Short mmCIF file of C-alpha atoms in Angstrom, two decimals:
data_model
loop_
_atom_site.label_atom_id
_atom_site.label_comp_id
_atom_site.label_asym_id
_atom_site.label_seq_id
_atom_site.Cartn_x
_atom_site.Cartn_y
_atom_site.Cartn_z
CA MET A 1 8.72 43.06 23.57
CA LYS A 2 6.84 39.75 23.06
CA ALA A 3 9.01 38.09 25.66
CA LEU A 4 8.27 40.93 28.09
CA LYS A 5 4.50 40.52 27.60
CA ILE A 6 4.75 36.79 28.24
CA LEU A 7 6.75 37.47 31.39
CA LEU A 8 4.17 40.00 32.61
CA VAL A 9 1.29 37.54 32.00
CA PHE A 10 3.21 34.86 33.89
CA LEU A 11 3.81 37.20 36.81
CA VAL A 12 0.11 38.18 36.97
CA LEU A 13 -0.94 34.52 36.99
CA LEU A 14 1.62 33.77 39.66
CA VAL A 15 0.40 36.65 41.88
CA ASN A 16 -3.22 35.51 41.43
CA LEU A 17 -2.32 31.99 42.41
CA VAL A 18 -0.47 33.14 45.51
CA VAL A 19 -3.32 35.43 46.56
CA ALA A 20 -6.13 32.99 45.78
CA LYS A 21 -4.56 29.97 47.48
CA PRO A 22 -5.16 31.09 51.08
CA SER A 23 -8.79 31.97 50.37
CA LEU A 24 -9.37 28.57 48.80
CA ALA A 25 -7.61 26.89 51.66
CA ASP A 26 -9.95 28.62 54.10
CA ARG A 27 -13.02 27.16 52.41
CA PRO A 28 -14.59 24.36 54.41
CA GLN A 29 -14.39 21.03 52.59
CA PHE A 30 -17.43 19.30 54.01
CA THR A 31 -17.02 16.12 51.97
CA LYS A 32 -14.04 15.30 54.18
CA SER A 33 -16.05 15.69 57.36
CA ASN A 34 -17.40 13.01 59.70
CA GLU A 35 -20.90 14.28 58.93
CA TYR A 36 -20.46 13.42 55.25
CA GLN A 37 -19.46 9.84 56.08
CA GLN A 38 -22.38 9.59 58.50
CA VAL A 39 -24.95 10.85 55.97
CA THR A 40 -23.58 8.69 53.14
CA GLN A 41 -23.70 5.56 55.28
CA ALA A 42 -27.21 6.32 56.52
CA LEU A 43 -28.40 6.91 52.93
CA ASN A 44 -26.91 3.64 51.73
CA ASP A 45 -28.52 1.78 54.64
CA ILE A 46 -31.98 3.24 54.02
CA LEU A 47 -31.76 2.51 50.28
CA LYS A 48 -31.06 -1.13 51.08
CA ILE A 49 -34.14 -1.19 53.28
CA GLN A 50 -36.18 0.37 50.45
CA SER A 51 -35.06 -2.36 48.05
CA ASP A 52 -36.11 -5.13 50.44
CA PRO A 53 -39.63 -6.33 49.45
CA ASN A 54 -40.16 -7.69 52.97
CA GLN A 55 -39.40 -4.46 54.85
CA THR A 56 -42.10 -3.47 57.30
CA GLU A 57 -40.03 -1.11 59.48
CA TYR A 58 -41.26 2.03 57.69
CA LYS A 59 -44.44 3.10 56.01
CA PRO A 60 -43.88 4.14 52.36
CA GLU A 61 -44.26 7.87 53.14
CA GLN A 62 -41.85 7.60 56.10
CA LEU A 63 -39.30 5.85 53.91
CA GLN A 64 -39.51 8.50 51.20
CA GLN A 65 -39.23 11.32 53.73
CA LYS A 66 -36.10 9.81 55.30
CA ILE A 67 -34.50 9.19 51.90
CA GLY A 68 -35.33 12.72 50.75
CA GLY A 69 -33.88 14.24 53.90
CA LEU A 70 -30.65 12.31 53.63
CA GLN A 71 -30.30 13.14 49.92
CA LEU A 72 -30.73 16.83 50.74
CA GLN A 73 -28.09 16.68 53.50
CA LYS A 74 -25.64 14.88 51.17
CA TYR A 75 -26.25 17.49 48.48
CA ILE A 76 -25.57 20.29 50.97
CA LEU A 77 -22.32 18.71 52.11
CA GLU A 78 -21.18 18.20 48.51
CA THR A 79 -22.00 21.69 47.23
CA ALA A 80 -21.80 24.12 50.17
CA ARG A 81 -18.82 26.48 50.19
CA ASN A 82 -19.73 28.56 53.24
CA TRP A 83 -20.55 28.05 56.89
CA SER A 84 -24.08 27.31 58.05
CA LEU A 85 -26.57 30.14 58.50
CA CYS A 86 -29.79 30.12 60.54
CA SER A 87 -32.68 32.41 59.62
CA ASN A 88 -35.41 32.93 62.20
CA GLN A 89 -38.84 33.51 60.65
CA THR A 90 -40.87 31.94 63.46
CA GLY A 91 -42.37 35.12 64.91
CA SER A 92 -40.58 34.49 68.22
CA THR A 93 -37.01 34.43 69.50
CA LEU A 94 -35.19 31.24 68.42
CA ALA A 95 -32.39 29.65 70.46
CA VAL A 96 -29.50 28.52 68.22
CA TYR A 97 -26.10 26.92 68.66
CA ALA A 98 -23.19 28.67 66.93
CA HIS A 99 -19.46 29.26 67.05
CA LYS A 100 -16.90 31.20 65.04
CA PRO A 101 -14.77 28.69 63.10
CA LYS A 102 -11.04 28.95 63.01
CA LYS A 103 -9.26 28.78 59.66
CA SER A 104 -9.76 25.06 59.20
CA PHE A 105 -11.72 22.75 56.93
CA PHE A 106 -14.25 21.71 59.53
CA PRO A 107 -16.26 23.54 62.17
CA ASN A 108 -15.63 22.21 65.65
CA ALA A 109 -19.21 21.92 66.78
CA ASN A 110 -18.07 20.91 70.29
CA GLU A 111 -17.30 24.61 70.83
CA SER A 112 -20.93 25.61 70.21
CA THR A 113 -22.52 28.22 72.43
CA LEU A 114 -26.25 28.75 72.91
CA PHE A 115 -27.40 32.12 71.58
CA TYR A 116 -30.78 33.82 71.15
CA LEU A 117 -31.70 34.89 67.63
CA ALA A 118 -34.37 37.57 67.24
CA ASP A 119 -37.29 37.08 64.85
CA GLY A 120 -36.41 38.22 61.34
CA GLU A 121 -32.64 37.94 61.93
CA VAL A 122 -30.01 35.73 60.24
CA THR A 123 -26.80 34.56 61.92
CA ASP A 124 -23.51 36.14 60.89
CA ASP A 125 -21.90 34.47 57.86
CA GLU A 126 -18.53 34.43 59.63
CA TRP A 127 -20.05 32.14 62.25
CA ASN A 128 -21.24 28.57 61.84
CA CYS A 129 -24.83 27.96 63.02
CA ASP A 130 -24.48 24.40 64.29
CA GLY A 131 -28.06 23.75 65.31
CA VAL A 132 -31.26 24.78 67.02
CA TYR A 133 -32.52 24.43 70.61
CA LEU A 134 -36.18 23.60 71.08
CA PRO A 135 -37.83 23.86 74.52
CA ALA A 136 -40.24 21.39 76.08
CA GLY A 137 -43.77 22.15 74.92
CA ALA A 138 -42.64 23.32 71.47
CA LYS A 139 -44.54 21.77 68.59
CA VAL A 140 -42.15 20.68 65.86
CA ASP A 141 -42.91 19.40 62.36
CA GLY A 142 -40.85 16.66 60.73
CA LEU A 143 -39.04 15.09 63.68
CA VAL A 144 -41.13 11.97 63.17
CA ALA A 145 -41.13 10.87 59.52
CA GLY A 146 -44.59 10.90 58.01
CA ASP A 147 -46.11 13.02 60.79
CA PRO A 148 -47.89 15.94 59.06
CA GLN A 149 -49.16 17.57 62.24
CA GLY A 150 -45.92 17.84 64.24
CA GLN A 151 -45.37 16.58 67.74
CA GLU A 152 -45.22 18.46 71.03
CA LEU A 153 -41.89 17.94 72.80
CA ALA A 154 -41.98 16.41 76.27
CA GLU A 155 -38.40 17.57 76.93
CA PRO A 156 -35.96 20.06 75.41
CA LEU A 157 -33.93 18.96 72.41
CA ALA A 158 -30.84 20.13 70.53
CA LEU A 159 -31.06 19.64 66.76
CA LYS A 160 -27.71 19.42 64.97
CA LEU A 161 -27.43 20.58 61.34
CA VAL A 162 -25.07 19.35 58.68
CA PRO A 163 -22.30 21.91 58.07
CA GLY A 164 -23.06 24.27 55.23
CA SER A 165 -26.82 24.33 55.86
CA GLN A 166 -28.88 27.42 55.08
CA LEU A 167 -31.60 26.87 57.65
CA ILE A 168 -34.91 28.75 57.65
CA ALA A 169 -37.15 28.21 60.68
CA THR A 170 -40.79 29.18 60.28
CA THR A 171 -44.07 28.63 62.12
CA ASN A 172 -46.97 26.87 60.43
CA PRO A 173 -49.91 29.29 60.75
CA ASP A 174 -52.45 26.45 60.88
CA THR A 175 -50.82 24.04 63.33
CA GLY A 176 -48.50 26.40 65.23
CA ALA A 177 -45.65 23.93 64.68
CA ILE A 178 -42.10 25.05 64.01
CA GLU A 179 -40.99 23.96 60.54
CA LEU A 180 -37.36 23.61 59.42
CA ASN A 181 -36.50 23.59 55.73
CA ILE A 182 -33.58 21.20 56.42
CA PRO A 183 -33.90 18.10 58.61
CA PRO A 184 -31.37 17.74 61.49
CA ILE A 185 -28.59 15.19 61.16
CA GLN A 186 -28.87 14.36 64.89
CA VAL A 187 -31.24 15.08 67.74
CA PHE A 188 -29.86 15.25 71.30
CA LYS A 189 -31.45 15.21 74.72
CA ALA A 190 -29.73 16.73 77.76
CA GLY A 191 -26.70 14.65 78.69
CA GLU A 192 -26.27 13.17 75.20
CA THR A 193 -24.06 15.99 73.86
CA SER A 194 -21.42 18.47 74.96
CA TRP A 195 -23.85 21.23 73.95
CA GLN A 196 -25.80 23.01 76.65
CA VAL A 197 -29.42 21.74 76.72
CA PRO A 198 -31.05 23.74 79.52
CA THR A 199 -34.58 23.45 80.81
CA LEU A 200 -36.31 26.50 79.32
CA SER A 201 -39.77 27.39 78.11
CA GLN A 202 -40.51 29.49 75.02
CA ALA A 203 -41.54 32.24 77.44
CA ASP A 204 -38.04 32.12 78.97
CA ILE A 205 -36.48 32.36 75.53
CA ASP A 206 -38.71 35.27 74.52
CA ALA A 207 -37.79 37.10 77.73
CA THR A 208 -34.06 36.83 76.99
CA SER A 209 -32.37 39.66 75.10
CA PRO A 210 -31.23 38.45 71.67
CA ASP A 211 -27.44 38.01 71.57
CA ALA A 212 -26.76 35.83 68.55
CA PRO A 213 -24.07 37.14 66.18
CA VAL A 214 -25.79 38.70 63.17
CA ASP A 215 -24.63 40.77 60.20
#
């Protein structure tokens, strides 16, 4: 009887291992991604600049903001176990880049499509929200380190997120600037990326029916 119980326990453990293995294999391992190498290198470089007593490239507040942003991105890449989500709390429609990942460790952001996410909505957790599109004329906080007021964009931009981000986009009620709780890893102009960066206004975006995948 004791031997039978041991055998049953072994079989249960074996079944659990067989069942759990595919789900674990489907989890994105962001520390093996190019973005992780990029963020780690950038953080090491900026820490070297910080330790240089003769550095004049950055003001102290700019330096701290850049270091804090890179540390947050590194933490996300090391701890995230799900694809990126984008939450729109701006009060207007938000244009986002997203794609549905295949069963692989990394999202192929080159496949990103531009979607329109309604105010108050969050992208589907089976999709990866790769970034945000911002039209010319939009006022954006945080793109320039140490700038508390935000800057008005002279041309449209695509902001790429690190995989695994849980982005929340809001609008500052005092300045009217869009605020992102996570800094972008890269900022692209039209022609600098395979992503579509069209010439749109916020009025154009608001007039477009929301079509982003949501839960």
